[in-house]
Tab-separated table of C-alpha atoms in Angstrom:
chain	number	residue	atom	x	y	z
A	21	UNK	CA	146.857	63.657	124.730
A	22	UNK	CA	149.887	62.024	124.909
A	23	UNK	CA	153.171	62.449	123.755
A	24	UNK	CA	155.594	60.146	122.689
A	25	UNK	CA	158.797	60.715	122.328
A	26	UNK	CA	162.680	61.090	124.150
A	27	UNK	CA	162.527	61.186	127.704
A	28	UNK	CA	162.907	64.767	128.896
A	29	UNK	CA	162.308	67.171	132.214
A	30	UNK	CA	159.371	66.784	134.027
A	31	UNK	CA	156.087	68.115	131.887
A	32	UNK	CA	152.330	67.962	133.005
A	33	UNK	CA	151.269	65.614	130.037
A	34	UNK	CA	150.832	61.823	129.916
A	35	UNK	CA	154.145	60.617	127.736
A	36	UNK	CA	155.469	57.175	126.738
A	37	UNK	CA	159.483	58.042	126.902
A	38	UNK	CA	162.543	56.084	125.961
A	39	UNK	CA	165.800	57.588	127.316
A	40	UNK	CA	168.285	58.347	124.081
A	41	UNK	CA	170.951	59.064	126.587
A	42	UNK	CA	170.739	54.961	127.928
A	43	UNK	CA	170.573	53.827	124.337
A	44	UNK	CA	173.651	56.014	123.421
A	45	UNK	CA	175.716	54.473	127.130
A	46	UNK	CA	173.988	50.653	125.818
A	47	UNK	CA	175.932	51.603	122.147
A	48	UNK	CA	179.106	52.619	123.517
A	49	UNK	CA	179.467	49.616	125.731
A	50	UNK	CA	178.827	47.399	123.157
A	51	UNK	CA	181.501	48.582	121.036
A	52	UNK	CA	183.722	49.095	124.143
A	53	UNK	CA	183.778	45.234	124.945
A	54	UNK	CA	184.875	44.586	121.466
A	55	UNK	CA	188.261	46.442	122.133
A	56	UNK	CA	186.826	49.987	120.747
A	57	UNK	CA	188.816	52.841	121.824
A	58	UNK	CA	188.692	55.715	118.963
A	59	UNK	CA	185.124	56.654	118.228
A	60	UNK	CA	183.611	58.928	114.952
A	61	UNK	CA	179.930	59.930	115.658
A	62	UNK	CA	178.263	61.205	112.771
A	63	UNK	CA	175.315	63.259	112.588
A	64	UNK	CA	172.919	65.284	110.711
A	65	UNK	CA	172.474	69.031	112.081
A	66	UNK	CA	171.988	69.271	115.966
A	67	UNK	CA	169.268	72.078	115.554
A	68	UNK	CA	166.665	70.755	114.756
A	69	UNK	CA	163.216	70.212	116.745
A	70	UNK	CA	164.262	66.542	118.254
A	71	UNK	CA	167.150	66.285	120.910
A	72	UNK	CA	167.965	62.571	120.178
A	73	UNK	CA	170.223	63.377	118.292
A	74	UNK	CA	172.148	65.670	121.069
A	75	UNK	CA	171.181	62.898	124.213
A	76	UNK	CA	172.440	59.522	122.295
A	77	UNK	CA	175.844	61.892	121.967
A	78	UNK	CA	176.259	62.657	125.637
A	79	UNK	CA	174.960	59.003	126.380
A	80	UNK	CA	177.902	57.836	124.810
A	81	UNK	CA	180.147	60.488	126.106
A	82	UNK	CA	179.448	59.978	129.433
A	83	UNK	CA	179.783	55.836	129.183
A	84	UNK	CA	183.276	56.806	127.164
A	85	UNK	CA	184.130	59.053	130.483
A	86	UNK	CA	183.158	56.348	132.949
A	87	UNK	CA	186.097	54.304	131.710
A	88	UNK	CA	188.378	56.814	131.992
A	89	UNK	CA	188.433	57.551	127.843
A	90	UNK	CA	189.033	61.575	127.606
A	91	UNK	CA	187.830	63.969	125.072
A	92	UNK	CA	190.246	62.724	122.221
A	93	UNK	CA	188.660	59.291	122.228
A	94	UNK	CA	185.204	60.672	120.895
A	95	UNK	CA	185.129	62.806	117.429
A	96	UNK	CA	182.194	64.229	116.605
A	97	UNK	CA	181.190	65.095	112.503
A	98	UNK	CA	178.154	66.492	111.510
A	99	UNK	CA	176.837	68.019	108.632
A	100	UNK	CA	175.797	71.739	107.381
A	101	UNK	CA	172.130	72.699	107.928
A	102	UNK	CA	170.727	71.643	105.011
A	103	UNK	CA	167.313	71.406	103.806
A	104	UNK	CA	165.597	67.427	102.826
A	105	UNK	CA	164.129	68.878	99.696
A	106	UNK	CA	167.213	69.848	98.684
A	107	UNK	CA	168.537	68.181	95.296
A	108	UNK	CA	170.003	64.721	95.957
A	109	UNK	CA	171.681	62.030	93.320
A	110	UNK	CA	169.578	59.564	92.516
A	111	UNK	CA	166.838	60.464	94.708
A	112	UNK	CA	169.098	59.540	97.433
A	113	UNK	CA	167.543	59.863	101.254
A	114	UNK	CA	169.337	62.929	102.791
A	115	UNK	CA	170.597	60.820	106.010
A	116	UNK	CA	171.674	58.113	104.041
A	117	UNK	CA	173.956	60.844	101.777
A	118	UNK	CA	174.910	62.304	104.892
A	119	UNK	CA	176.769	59.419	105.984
A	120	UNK	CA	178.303	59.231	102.596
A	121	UNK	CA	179.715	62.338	102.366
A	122	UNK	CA	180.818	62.567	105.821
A	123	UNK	CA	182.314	59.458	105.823
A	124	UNK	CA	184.074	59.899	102.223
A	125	UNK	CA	185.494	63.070	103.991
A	126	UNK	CA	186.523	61.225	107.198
A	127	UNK	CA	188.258	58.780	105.114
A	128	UNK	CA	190.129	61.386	103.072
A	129	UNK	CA	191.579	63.063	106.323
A	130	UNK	CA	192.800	59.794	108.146
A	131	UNK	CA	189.891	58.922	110.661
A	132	UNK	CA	191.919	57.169	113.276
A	133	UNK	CA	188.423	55.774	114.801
A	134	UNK	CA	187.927	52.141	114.518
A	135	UNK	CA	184.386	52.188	115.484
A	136	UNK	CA	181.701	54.413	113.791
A	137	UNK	CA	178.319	55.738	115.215
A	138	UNK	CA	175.492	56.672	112.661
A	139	UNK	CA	172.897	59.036	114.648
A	140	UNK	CA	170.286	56.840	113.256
A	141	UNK	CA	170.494	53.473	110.935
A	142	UNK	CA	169.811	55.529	107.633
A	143	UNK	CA	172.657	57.629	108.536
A	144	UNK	CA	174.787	54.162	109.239
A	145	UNK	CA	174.019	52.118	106.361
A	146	UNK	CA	175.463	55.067	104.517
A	147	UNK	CA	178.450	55.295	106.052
A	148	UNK	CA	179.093	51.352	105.858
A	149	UNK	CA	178.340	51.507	101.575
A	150	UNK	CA	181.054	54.456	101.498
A	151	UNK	CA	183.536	52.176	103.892
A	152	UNK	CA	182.726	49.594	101.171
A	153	UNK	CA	183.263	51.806	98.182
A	154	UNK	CA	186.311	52.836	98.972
A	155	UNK	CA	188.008	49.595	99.646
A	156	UNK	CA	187.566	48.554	103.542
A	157	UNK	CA	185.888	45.821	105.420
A	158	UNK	CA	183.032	46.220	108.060
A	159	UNK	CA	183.366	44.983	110.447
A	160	UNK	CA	187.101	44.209	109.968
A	161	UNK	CA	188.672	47.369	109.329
A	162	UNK	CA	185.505	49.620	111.118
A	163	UNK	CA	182.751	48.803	113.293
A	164	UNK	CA	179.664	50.475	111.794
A	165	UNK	CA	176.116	50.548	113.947
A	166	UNK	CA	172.965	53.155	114.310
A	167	UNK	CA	169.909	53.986	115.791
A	168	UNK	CA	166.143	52.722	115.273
A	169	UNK	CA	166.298	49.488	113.656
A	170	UNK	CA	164.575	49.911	111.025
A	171	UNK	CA	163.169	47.345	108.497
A	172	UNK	CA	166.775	48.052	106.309
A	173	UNK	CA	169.345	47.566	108.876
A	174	UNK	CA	168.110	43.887	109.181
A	175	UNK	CA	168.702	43.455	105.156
A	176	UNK	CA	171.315	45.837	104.515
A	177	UNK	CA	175.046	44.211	103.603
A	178	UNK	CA	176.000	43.524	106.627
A	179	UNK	CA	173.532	43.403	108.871
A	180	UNK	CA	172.990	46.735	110.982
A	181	UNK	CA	173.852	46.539	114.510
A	182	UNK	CA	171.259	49.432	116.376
A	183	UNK	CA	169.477	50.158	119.141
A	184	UNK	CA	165.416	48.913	118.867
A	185	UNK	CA	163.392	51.327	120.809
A	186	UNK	CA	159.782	49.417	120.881
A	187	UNK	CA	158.218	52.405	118.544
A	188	UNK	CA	155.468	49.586	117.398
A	189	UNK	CA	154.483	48.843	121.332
A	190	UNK	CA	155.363	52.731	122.607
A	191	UNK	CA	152.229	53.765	119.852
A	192	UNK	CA	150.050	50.925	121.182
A	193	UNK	CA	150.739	52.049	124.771
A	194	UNK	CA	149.384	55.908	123.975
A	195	UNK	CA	146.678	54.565	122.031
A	196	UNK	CA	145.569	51.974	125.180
A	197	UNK	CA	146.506	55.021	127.705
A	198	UNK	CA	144.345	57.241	125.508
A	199	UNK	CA	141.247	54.771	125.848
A	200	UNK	CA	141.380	54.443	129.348
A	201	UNK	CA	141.362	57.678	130.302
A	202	UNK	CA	138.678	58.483	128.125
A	203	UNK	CA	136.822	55.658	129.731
A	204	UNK	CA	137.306	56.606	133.222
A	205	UNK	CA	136.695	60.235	132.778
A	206	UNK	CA	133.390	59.473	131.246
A	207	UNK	CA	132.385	56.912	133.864
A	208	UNK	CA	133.555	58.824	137.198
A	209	UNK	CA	134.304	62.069	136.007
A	210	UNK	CA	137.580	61.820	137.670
A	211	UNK	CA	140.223	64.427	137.598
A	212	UNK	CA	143.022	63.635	134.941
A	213	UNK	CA	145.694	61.521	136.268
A	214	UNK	CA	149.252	62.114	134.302
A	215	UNK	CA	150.729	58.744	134.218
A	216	UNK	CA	154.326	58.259	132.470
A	217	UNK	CA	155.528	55.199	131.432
A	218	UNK	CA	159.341	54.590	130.465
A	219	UNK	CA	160.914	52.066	128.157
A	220	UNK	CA	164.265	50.795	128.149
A	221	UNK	CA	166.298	50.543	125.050
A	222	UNK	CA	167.528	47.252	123.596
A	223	UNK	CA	170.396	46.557	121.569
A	224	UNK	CA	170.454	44.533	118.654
A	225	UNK	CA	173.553	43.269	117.325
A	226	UNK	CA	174.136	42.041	114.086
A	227	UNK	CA	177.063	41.774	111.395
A	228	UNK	CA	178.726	45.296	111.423
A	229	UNK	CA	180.409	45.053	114.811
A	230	UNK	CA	183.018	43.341	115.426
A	231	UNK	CA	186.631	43.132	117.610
A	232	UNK	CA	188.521	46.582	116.942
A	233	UNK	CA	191.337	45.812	114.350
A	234	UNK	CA	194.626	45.503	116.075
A	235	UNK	CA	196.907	47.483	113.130
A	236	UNK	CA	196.323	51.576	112.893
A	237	UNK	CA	197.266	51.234	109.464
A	238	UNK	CA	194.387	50.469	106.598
A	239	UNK	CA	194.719	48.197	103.925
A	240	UNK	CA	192.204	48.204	100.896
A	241	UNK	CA	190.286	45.802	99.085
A	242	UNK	CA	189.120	45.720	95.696
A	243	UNK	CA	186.800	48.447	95.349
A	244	UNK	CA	183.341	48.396	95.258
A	245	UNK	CA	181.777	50.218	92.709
């Protein structure tokens, strides 16, 4: 077998990792460069089985602290545990009404961030159509980007800027790794060899990211509805 997945402590099993915490420092100084300086995270519920979620955080964190941003510079918002076959408007995807509702809130109580971090795209293209619906720009009044890039960050309005972590070629190398171990066990009856192999994350940047606004105050625009 092998597993595929975030990189974690050492484990006697063949893997093909990517490190979430790199892709979360790669995110950070992205939006950094552009003049970024308040950061909102948002997330669905850190307890559940995958700790992506948690390692993109402390990625970013720890690129944040490397510049010499404190605490205060990084809000984190996260939703209640909640179930996905819960009831949802319009058959709306739970992540993607996550970032709705967390973002309507964030909006309501003054979010001094300028840029915004979805835990994954879904989760970021909904917080860029409430930024929308309530009257604000992206990227001109927030910076919006994610996690995955998946096929509807490229066509969502605007485009998503995420982090692409090879999941097509990660599943081709576990299939190939599979194969060959197969084939040499069979031919020389060799011991089982635990190979990991590592990819690094890219970043993709697109339309939601831009300079951080230079005013603290907001100004809407005509709503969306």
């Amino acid at each position: 077998s092998v597993l595929i997945g975030e990189k974690r402590i050492e484990q006697p099993i063949c893997s093909i990792e990517l490190s979430n915490e790199r892709a979360g420092k790669i995110l950070a100084e992205h939006l950094y460069s552009l003049g970024h300086r308040k950061f909102l995270f948002v997330s669905t519920p850190f307890n559940q089985l995958t700790l992506a979620r948690q390692q993109r955080l402390e990625g970013i964190r720890a690129h944040l602290g490397a510049h010499g941003l404190g605490e205060d510079s990084m809000v984190l918002l996260t939703s209640e545990a909640q179930s996905e076959t819960d009831a949802l408007p319009d058959a709306m995807p739970y992540e993607y009404a996550v970032g709705r509702r967390l973002m309507s809130q964030a909006l309501e109580q003054g979010v001094s961030a300028t840029a915004i971090i979805g835990v994954n795209d879904m989760t970021a293209i909904g917080l860029m159509d409430e930024i929308k619906a309530c009257g604000y720009g992206v990227p001109g009044d927030f910076s919006v980007c994610g996690f995955d890039n998946i096929f509807t960050s490229a066509i969502s309005s605007p485009q998503l800027t995420t982090i692409d972590h090879h999941l097509q070629v990660r599943c081709k190398a576990a299939v190939d790794q599979i194969t060959a171990r197969r084939r040499e066990l069979s031919e020389a009856q060799l011991p089982p060899v635990i190979s990991k192999v590592e990819y690094a994350p890219r970043l993709v940047v697109r339309a939601s990211t831009g300079p951080a606004r230079e005013s603290s105050t907001l100004r809407k625009r005509e709503r969306n509805v």
